[in-house]
Structures are given as structure tokens and as C-alpha cells.
mmCIF file of C-alpha atoms in Angstrom:
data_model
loop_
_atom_site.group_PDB
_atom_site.id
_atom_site.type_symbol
_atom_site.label_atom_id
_atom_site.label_comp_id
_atom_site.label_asym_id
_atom_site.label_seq_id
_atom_site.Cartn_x
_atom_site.Cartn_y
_atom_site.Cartn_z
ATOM 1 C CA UNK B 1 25.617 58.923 37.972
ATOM 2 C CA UNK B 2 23.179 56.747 36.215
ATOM 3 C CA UNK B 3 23.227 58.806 33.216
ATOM 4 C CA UNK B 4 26.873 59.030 33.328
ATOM 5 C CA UNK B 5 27.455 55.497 33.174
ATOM 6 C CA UNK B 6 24.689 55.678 30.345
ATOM 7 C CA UNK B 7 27.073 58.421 28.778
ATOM 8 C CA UNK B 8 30.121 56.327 28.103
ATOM 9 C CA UNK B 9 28.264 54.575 25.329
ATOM 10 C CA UNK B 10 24.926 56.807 24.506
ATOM 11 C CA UNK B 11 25.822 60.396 22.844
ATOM 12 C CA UNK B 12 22.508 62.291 24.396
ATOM 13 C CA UNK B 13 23.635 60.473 28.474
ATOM 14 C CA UNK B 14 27.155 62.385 27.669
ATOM 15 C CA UNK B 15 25.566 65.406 26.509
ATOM 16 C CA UNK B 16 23.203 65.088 29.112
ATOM 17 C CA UNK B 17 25.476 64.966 32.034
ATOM 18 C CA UNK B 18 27.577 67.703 30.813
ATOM 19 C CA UNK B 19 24.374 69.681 30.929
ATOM 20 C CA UNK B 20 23.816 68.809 34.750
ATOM 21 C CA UNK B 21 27.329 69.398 35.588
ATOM 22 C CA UNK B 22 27.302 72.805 34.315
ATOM 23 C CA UNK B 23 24.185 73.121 35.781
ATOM 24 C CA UNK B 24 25.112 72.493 39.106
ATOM 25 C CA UNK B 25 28.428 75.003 38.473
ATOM 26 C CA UNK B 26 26.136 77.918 37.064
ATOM 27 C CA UNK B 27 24.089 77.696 40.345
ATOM 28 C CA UNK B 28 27.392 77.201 42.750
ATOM 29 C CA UNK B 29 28.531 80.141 41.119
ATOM 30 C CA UNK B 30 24.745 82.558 41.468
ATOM 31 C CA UNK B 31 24.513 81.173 44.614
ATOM 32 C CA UNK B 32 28.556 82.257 45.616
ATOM 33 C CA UNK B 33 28.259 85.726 43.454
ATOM 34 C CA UNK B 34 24.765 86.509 45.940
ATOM 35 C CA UNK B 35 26.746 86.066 48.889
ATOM 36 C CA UNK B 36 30.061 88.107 47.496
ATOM 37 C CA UNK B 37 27.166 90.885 46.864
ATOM 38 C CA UNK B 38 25.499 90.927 50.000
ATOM 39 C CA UNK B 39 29.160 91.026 52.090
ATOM 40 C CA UNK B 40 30.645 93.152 50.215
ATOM 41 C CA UNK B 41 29.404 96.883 51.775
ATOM 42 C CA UNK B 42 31.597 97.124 54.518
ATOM 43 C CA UNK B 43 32.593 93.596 54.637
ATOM 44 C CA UNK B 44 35.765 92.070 55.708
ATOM 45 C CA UNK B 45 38.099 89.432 54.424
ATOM 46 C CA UNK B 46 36.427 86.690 56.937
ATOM 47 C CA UNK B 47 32.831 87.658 56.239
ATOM 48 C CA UNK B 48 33.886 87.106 52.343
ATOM 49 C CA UNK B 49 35.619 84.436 52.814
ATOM 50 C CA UNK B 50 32.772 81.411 52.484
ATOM 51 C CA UNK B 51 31.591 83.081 48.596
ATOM 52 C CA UNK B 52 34.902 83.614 47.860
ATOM 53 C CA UNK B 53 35.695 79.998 48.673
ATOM 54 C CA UNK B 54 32.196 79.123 46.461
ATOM 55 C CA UNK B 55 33.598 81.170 43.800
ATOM 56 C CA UNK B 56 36.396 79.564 43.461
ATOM 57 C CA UNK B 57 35.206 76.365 43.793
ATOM 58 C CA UNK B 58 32.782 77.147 40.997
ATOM 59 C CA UNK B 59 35.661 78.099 38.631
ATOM 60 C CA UNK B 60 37.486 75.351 39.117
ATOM 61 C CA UNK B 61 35.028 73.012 38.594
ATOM 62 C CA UNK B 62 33.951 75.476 35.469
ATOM 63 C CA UNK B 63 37.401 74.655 33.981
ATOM 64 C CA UNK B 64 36.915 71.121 34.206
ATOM 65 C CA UNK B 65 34.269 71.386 31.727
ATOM 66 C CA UNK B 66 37.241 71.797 28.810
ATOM 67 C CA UNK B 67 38.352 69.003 27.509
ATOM 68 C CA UNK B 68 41.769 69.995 27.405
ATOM 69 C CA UNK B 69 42.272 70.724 31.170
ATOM 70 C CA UNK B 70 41.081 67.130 32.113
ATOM 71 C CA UNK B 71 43.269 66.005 29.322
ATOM 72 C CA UNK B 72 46.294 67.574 31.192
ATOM 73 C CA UNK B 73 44.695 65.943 34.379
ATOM 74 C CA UNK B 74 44.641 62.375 32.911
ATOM 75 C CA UNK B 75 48.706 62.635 32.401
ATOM 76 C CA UNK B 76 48.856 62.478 35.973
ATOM 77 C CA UNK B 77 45.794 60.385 37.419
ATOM 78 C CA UNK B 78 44.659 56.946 35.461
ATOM 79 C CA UNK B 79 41.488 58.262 34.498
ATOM 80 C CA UNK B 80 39.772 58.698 30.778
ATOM 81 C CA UNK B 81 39.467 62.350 29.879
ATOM 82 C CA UNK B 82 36.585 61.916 27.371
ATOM 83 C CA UNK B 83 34.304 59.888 30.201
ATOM 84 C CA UNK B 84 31.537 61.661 31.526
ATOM 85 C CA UNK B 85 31.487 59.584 34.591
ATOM 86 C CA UNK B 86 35.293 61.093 35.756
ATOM 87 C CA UNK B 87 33.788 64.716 35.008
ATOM 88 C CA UNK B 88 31.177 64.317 36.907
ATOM 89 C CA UNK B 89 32.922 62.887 39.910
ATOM 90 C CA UNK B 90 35.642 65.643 39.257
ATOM 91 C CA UNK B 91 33.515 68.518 39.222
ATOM 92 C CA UNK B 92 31.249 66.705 42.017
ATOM 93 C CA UNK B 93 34.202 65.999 44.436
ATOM 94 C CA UNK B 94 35.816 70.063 44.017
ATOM 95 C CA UNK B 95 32.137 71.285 44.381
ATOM 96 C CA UNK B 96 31.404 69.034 47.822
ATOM 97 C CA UNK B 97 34.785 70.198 49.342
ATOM 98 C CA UNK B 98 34.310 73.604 48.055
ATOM 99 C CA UNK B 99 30.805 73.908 49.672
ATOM 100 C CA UNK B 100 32.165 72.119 52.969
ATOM 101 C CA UNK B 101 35.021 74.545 53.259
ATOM 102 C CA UNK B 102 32.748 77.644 52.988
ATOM 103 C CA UNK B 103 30.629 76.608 55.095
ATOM 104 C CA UNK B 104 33.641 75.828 57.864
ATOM 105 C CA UNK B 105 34.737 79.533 57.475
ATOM 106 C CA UNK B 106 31.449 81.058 57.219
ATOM 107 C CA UNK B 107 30.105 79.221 60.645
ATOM 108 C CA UNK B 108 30.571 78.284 64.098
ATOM 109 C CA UNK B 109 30.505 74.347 63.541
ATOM 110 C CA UNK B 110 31.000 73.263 66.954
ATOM 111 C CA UNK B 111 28.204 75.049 68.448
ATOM 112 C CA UNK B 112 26.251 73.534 65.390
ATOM 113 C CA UNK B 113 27.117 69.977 66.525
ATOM 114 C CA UNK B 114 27.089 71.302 70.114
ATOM 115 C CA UNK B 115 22.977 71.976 69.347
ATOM 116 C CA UNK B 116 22.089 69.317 66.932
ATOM 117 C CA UNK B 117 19.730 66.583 67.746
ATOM 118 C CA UNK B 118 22.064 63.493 68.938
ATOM 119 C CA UNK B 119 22.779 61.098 66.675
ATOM 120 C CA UNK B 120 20.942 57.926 66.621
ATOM 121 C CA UNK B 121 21.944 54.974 65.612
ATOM 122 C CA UNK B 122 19.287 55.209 62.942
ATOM 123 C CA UNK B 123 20.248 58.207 61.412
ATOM 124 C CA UNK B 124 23.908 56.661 61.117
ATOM 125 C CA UNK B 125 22.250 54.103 58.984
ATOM 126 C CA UNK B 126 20.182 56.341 56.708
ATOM 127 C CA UNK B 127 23.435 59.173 56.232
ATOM 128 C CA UNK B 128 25.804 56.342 55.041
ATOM 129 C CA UNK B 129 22.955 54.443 52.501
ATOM 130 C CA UNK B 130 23.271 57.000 49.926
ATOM 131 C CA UNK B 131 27.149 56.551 50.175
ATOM 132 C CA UNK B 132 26.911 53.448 49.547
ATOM 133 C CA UNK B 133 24.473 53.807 46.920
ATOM 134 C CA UNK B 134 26.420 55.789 44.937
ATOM 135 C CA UNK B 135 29.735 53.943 45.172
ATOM 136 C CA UNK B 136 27.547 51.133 43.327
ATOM 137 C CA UNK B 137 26.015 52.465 40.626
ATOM 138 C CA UNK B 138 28.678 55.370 40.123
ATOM 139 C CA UNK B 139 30.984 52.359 38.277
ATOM 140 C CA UNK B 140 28.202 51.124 36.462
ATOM 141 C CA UNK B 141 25.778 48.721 38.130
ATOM 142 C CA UNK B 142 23.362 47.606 35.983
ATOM 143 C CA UNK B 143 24.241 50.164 33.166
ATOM 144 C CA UNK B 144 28.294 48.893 32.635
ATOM 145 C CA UNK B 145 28.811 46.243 34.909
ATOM 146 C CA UNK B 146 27.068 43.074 36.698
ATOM 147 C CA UNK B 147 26.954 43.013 40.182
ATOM 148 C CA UNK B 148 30.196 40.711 40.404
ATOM 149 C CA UNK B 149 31.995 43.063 38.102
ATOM 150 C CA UNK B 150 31.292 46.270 40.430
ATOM 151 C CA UNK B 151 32.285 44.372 43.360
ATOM 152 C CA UNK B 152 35.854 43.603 41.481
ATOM 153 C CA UNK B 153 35.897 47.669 40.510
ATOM 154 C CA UNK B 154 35.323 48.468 43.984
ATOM 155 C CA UNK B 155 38.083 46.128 45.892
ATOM 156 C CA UNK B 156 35.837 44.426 47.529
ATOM 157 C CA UNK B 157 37.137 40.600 47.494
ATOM 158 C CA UNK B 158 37.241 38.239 49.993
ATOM 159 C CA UNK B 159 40.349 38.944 52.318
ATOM 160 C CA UNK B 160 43.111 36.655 52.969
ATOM 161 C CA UNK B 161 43.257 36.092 56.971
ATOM 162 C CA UNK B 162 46.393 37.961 57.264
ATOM 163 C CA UNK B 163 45.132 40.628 55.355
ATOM 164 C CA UNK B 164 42.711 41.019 58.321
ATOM 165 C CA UNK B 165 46.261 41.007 61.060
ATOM 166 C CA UNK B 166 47.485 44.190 58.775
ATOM 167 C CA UNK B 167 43.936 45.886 58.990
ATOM 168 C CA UNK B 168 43.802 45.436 63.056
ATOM 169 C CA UNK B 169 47.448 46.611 62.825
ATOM 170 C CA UNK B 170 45.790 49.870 61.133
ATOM 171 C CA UNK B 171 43.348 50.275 63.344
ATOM 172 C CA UNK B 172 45.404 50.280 66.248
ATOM 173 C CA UNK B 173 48.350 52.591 64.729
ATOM 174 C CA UNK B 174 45.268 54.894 63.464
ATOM 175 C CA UNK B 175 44.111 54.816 66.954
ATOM 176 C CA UNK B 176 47.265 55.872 68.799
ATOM 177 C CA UNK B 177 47.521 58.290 66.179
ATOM 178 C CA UNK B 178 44.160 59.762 67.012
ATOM 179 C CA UNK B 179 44.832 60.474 70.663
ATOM 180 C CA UNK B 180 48.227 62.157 70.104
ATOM 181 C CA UNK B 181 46.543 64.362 67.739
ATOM 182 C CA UNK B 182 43.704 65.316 70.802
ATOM 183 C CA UNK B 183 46.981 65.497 72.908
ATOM 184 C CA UNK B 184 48.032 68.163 70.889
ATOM 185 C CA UNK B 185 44.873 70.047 70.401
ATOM 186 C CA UNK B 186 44.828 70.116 74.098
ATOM 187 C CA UNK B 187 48.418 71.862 74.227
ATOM 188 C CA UNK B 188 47.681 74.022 71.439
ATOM 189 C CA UNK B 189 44.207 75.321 72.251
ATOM 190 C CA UNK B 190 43.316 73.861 75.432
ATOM 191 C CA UNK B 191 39.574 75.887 75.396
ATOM 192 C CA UNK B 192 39.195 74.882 71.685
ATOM 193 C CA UNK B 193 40.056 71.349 72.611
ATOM 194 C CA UNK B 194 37.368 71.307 75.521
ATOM 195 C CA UNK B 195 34.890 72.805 72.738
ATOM 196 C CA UNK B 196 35.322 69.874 70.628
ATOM 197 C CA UNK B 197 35.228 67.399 73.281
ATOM 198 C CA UNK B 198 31.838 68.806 74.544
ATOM 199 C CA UNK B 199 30.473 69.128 71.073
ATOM 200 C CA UNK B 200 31.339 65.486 69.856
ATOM 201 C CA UNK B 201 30.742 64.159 73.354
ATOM 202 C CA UNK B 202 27.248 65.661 73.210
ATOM 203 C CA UNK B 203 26.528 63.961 69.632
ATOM 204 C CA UNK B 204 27.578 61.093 69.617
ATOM 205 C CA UNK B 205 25.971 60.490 72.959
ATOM 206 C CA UNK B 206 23.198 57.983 71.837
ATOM 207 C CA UNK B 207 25.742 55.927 70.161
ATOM 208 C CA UNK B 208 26.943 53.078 73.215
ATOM 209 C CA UNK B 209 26.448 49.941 73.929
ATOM 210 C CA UNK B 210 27.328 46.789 71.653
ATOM 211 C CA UNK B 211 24.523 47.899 69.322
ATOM 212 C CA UNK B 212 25.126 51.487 69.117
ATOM 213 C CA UNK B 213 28.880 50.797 68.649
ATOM 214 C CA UNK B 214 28.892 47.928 65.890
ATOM 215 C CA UNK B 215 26.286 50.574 63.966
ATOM 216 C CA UNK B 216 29.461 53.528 63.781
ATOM 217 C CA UNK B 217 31.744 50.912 63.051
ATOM 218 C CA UNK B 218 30.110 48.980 60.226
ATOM 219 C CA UNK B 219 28.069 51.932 58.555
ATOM 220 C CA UNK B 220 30.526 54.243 58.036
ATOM 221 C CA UNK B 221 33.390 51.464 57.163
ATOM 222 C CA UNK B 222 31.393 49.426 54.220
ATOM 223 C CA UNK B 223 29.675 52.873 52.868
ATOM 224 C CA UNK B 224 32.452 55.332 53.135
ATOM 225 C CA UNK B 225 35.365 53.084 52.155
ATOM 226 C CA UNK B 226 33.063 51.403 49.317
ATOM 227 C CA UNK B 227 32.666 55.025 47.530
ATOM 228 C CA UNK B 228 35.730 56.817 48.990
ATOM 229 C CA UNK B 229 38.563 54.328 48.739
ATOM 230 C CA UNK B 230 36.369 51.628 46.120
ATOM 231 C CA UNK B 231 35.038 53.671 43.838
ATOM 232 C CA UNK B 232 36.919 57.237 43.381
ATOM 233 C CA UNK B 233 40.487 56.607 44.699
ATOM 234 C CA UNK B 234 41.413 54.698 41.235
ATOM 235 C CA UNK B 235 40.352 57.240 38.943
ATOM 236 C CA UNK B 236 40.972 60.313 41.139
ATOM 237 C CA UNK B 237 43.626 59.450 43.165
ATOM 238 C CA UNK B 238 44.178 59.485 47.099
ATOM 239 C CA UNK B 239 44.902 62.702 47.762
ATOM 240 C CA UNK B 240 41.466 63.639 46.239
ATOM 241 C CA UNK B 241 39.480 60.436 47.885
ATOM 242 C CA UNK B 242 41.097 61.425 51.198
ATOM 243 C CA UNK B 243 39.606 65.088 50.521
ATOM 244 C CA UNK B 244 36.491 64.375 49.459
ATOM 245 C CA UNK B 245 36.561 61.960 52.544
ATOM 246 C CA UNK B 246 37.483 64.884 55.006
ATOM 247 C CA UNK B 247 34.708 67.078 53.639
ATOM 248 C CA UNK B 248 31.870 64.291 54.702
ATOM 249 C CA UNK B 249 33.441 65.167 58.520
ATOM 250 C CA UNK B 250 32.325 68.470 59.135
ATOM 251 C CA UNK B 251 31.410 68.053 63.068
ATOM 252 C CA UNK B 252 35.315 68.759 63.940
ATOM 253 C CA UNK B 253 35.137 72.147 62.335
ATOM 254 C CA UNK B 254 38.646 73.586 61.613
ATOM 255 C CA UNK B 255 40.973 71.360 64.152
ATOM 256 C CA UNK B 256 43.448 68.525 64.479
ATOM 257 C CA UNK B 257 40.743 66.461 64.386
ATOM 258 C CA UNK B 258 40.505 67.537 61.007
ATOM 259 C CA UNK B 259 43.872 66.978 60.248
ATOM 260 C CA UNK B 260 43.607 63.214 61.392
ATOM 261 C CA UNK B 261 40.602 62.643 58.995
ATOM 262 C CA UNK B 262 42.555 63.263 56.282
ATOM 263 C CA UNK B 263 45.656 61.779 57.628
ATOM 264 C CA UNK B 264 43.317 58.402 57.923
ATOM 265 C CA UNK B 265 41.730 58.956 54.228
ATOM 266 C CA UNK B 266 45.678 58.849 53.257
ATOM 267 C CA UNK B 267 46.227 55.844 55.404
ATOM 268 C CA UNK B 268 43.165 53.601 54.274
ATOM 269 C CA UNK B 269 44.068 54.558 50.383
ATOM 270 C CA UNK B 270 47.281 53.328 51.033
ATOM 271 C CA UNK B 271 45.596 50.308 52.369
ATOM 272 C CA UNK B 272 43.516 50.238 49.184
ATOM 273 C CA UNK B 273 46.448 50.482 47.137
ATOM 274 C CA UNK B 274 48.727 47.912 48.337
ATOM 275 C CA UNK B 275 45.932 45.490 49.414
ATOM 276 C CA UNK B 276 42.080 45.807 48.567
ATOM 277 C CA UNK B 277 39.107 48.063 49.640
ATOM 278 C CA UNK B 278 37.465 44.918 51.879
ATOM 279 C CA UNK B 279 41.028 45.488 54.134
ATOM 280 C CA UNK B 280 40.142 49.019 54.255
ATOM 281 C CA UNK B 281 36.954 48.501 55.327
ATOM 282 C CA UNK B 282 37.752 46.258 57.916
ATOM 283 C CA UNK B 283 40.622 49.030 59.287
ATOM 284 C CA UNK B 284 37.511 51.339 58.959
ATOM 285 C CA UNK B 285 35.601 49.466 60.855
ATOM 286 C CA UNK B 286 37.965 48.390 63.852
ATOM 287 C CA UNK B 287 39.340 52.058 63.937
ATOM 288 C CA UNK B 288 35.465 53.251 65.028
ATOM 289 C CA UNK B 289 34.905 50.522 66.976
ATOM 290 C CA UNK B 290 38.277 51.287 69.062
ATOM 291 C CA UNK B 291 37.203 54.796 69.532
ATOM 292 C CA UNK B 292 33.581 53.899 70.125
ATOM 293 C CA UNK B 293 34.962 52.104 73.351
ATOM 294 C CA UNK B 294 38.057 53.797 74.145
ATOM 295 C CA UNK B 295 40.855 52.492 76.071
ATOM 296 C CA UNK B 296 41.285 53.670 79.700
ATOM 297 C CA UNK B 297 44.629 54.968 80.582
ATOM 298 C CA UNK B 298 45.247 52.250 82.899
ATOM 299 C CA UNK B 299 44.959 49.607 80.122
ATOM 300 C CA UNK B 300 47.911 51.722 77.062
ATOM 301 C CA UNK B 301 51.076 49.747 78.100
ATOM 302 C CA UNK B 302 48.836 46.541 77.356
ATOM 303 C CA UNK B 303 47.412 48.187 74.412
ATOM 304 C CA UNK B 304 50.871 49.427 72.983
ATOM 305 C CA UNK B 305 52.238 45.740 73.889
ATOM 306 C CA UNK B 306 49.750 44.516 71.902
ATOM 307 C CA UNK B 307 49.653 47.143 69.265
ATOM 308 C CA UNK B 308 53.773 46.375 68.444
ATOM 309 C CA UNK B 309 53.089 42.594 68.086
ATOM 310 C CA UNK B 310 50.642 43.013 65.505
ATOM 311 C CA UNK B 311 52.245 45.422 63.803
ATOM 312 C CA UNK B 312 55.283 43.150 64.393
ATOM 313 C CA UNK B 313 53.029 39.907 62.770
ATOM 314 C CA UNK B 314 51.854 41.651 60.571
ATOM 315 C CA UNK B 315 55.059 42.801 58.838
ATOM 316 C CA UNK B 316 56.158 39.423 58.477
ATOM 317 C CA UNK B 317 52.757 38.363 56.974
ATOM 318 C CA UNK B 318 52.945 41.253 54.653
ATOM 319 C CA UNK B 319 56.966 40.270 53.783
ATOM 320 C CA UNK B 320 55.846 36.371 53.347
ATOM 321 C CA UNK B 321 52.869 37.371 50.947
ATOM 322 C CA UNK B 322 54.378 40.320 49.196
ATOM 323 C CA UNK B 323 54.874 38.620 45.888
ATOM 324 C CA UNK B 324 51.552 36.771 45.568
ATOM 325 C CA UNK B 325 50.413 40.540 46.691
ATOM 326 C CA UNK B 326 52.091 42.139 43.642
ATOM 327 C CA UNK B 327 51.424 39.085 41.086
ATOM 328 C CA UNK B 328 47.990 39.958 42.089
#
């Protein structure tokens, strides 16, 4: 990304990154074309589905190598068509959810999670750093833009304290939304949804107590909504930041819970959009630290109760500061 950045001024950074990026396609591509080989005597559709998914993958992000396609692609998303940075993140962001898919339909991913090493608070840390780290310097730090500048980029002002009233309101709606979706994985597949329970209640296992919890609530928030909602939703859109997003989510493997991620990518660009990335990162935040404690059954009319007056206050803060919201 570095180089990128370098690229929107320096001829041999552009050429340079175009290099990598096809690079990275070219070996997408080997890498899908050795599995299509190896399935292919007496395969089936499912056992060629994960290179087939590669393959295509590959292609598309081939295609986005022309000039003209991303030309076509900049009618519809505010992005420059000539910057090395957007093809990069383009080809980077159909490549990640490529790979992610494969993998989902080549794999059993919740008896992965189901035998992986619990998660530590630790290793929360250290998976969400390079997030971060790339939502920095991907718009430019020290190659485009100060410090102060990348923070403006990303959305990340200081929030207005009603601002903070919608992002609870979020949280809460995102929460409620959560466990209707488990609801209806448990009506749907009621052995799939005991699966995923098991699997996610088995990894997340070392993550309790006050310090365990403010780790997956803060981690994840600043890093994910810093690259996912800061950094790519502007020039790629939110359908695309909410995908990209979803792929970093792999431990729910192909259910609702799936569904929700994205669903909450949509939900926290629209936050982004409307408001400002710090407001989505607060939402963020809250959202895992309300399913980090849960809320026991006893305790939901409360919680609705309190749910519909903030969303209730927060409505009227929202009307009251609408214009100073769009003059901004």
C-alpha cells in the first residue's frame, strides 16, 4: 500500500504496484487452475467448487487490471480510475473474498473453529493490528497525508455526545437483530445451529471477564471500522466494505450468522455515511461488548424498554442536528 500511495505521484510506484497486483492474480489463478486439475478426474460440482470460486475470483480481479473496466467502475463508485491505490484495494478486496469463499465451500469451518486453539485475548490484539495498520497507511500516511489529514480521510473526529445516543441506539437494534437471526438458525437447522453454538462457544471461551470483554469490543471496533468503514467504504462503496468485512468472519462458516455480518457491515456504513467512522466505531464497539455479556432472558422487556427510548432520543437528536449534520 506504501508503494501505492508512492504511485499516485512516482511513475515506477504505479508501475510497480501494477506489477504486484498482477502478481498476486497470476498466482491466485496457478494456485486455482492446480486445484481445478487435481478435482477434476471423477470430481463433482462441490469438490470443484473452491478452484472454481479461485478462478473466478482471479478473472475478475484480472479484468480490473484494464483501464477501461475500472473506468466503467468509477461512473458508479467515487473513486479515481487511473490511481493505483483503488486498484490495488479493488483487486485486493475481490481476491480476499474470493479466497474466503473457497475456502467456506471447500471445508468444514465449524469443526475448524470447533478444534482451534481458543482465542486469547492476546491474539485478538495481534489479528486486528495489521487492520489497523493498513487502514493508516493505505490513504497515505506519511507518503500523501500527515497524521491529522489521515485521521480526517478516515472519519475519525471527535463525536458530538448525541452522536454517541445514536451509536448505543445501534448497538442495541444490532443486538436484537443478532438474536432473532440465532432464533432462526435454530428453526431452520436446529443441529446446524447447536454446531455453531458449540464451535463459537468453544472459541471464544478465554474471552470473559471485564478485561477479556473490553479487548473484543475495542480491538475489533477501532481496527475493523478504521479500514473497513474509514478507509475503503468511500472509494469502494458499502456494499463492497460490508463484503470485504464479512470475509474477515470466517468462524460462522455458511449460516445466518453470516448473513448478520454483513447485514451489520451495511448498518455501520450507513452509520459512516450519515455520521462519521468514530460513531461507527463506537456502535462497533458497544455491539461486542453487548454480546460479550449477553442479556439473560429475564432482563429483554427491560432491555427492549430501554432499547425504544434510545432509539426514541435518539431520533429526536438526529432530527434537531440534521442540518448542522448535512452542512457538515
Amino acid at each position: 500500500m506504501i508503494i501505492a500511495n508512492l504511485g499516485v505521484r512516482e511513475r515506477w510506484a504505479r508501475y510497480t504496484t501494477v506489477a504486484i497486483t498482477a502478481g498476486a492474480i497470476v498466482l491466485v489463478a496457478f494456485s486455482a487452475l492446480s486445484g481445478l486439475i487435481a478435482a477434476l478426474p471423477g470430481g463433482s460440482l462441490r469438490s470443484l467448487a473452491p478452484a472454481l470460486i479461485l478462478l473466478l475470483a482471479s478473472a475478475l480481479g484480472g479484468s480490473l487490471l484494464a483501464t477501461p473496466v475500472r473506468s466503467f467502475l468509477a461512473r458508479k463508485l467515487p473513486f479515481d480510475a487511473e490511481s493505483p491505490v483503488v486498484l490495488l484495494a479493488l483487486v485486493g478486496v475481490i481476491l480476499v473474498v474470493g479466497e474466503q469463499a473457497s475456502y467456506q465451500a471447500g471445508h468444514d469451518a465449524l469443526a475448524a473453529v470447533g478444534k482451534a486453539p481458543q482465542l486469547q485475548p492476546l491474539d485478538v490484539v495481534l489479528q486486528e493490528i495489521p487492520l489497523l495498520l493498513l487502514a493508516i497507511f493505505s490513504v497515505g500516511l506519511f507518503t500523501r497525508r500527515s497524521p491529522a489529514a489521515v485521521l480526517e480521510r478516515l472519519g475519525i473526529v471527535r463525536p458530538a455526545l448525541w452522536q454517541l445516543l445514536v451509536a448505543a441506539a445501534v448497538a442495541g437494534a444490532f443486538y436484537a437483530v443478532s438474536q432473532g437471526g440465532q432464533h432462526l438458525q435454530e428453526q431452520l437447522d436446529p443441529a446446524l445451529a447447536r454446531r455453531l453454538e458449540e464451535s463459537t462457544s468453544h472459541y471464544y471461551a478465554a474471552i470473559a471477564g471485564v478485561f477479556g470483554i473490553a479487548v473484543i469490543a475495542l480491538a475489533p471496533g477501532i481496527a475493523e471500522e478504521s479500514l473497513f468503514r474509514g478507509a475503503l467504504q468511500p472509494r469502494l462503496g458499502m456494499v463492497l466494505a460490508a463484503l470485504a468485512f464479512t470475509a474477515v468472519h470466517t468462524q460462522y462458516a455458511l449460516t445466518i450468522d453470516t448473513l448478520l455480518v454483513f447485514t451489520l457491515g451495511c448498518g455501520l456504513g450507513a452509520v459512516r455515511r450519515f455520521l462519521n467512522t468514530t460513531t461507527a466505531i463506537t456502535a462497533h464497539a458497544a455491539y461486542n461488548a453487548l454480546a460479550g455479556i449477553g442479556i439473560p432472558t429475564f432482563l429483554w422487556p427491560a432491555g427492549v424498554g430501554a432499547e425504544v427510548a434510545l432509539l426514541i432520543l435518539a431520533g429526536l437528536a438526529w432530527r434537531l442536528a440534521r442540518p448542522a449534520v448535512f452542512k457538515a
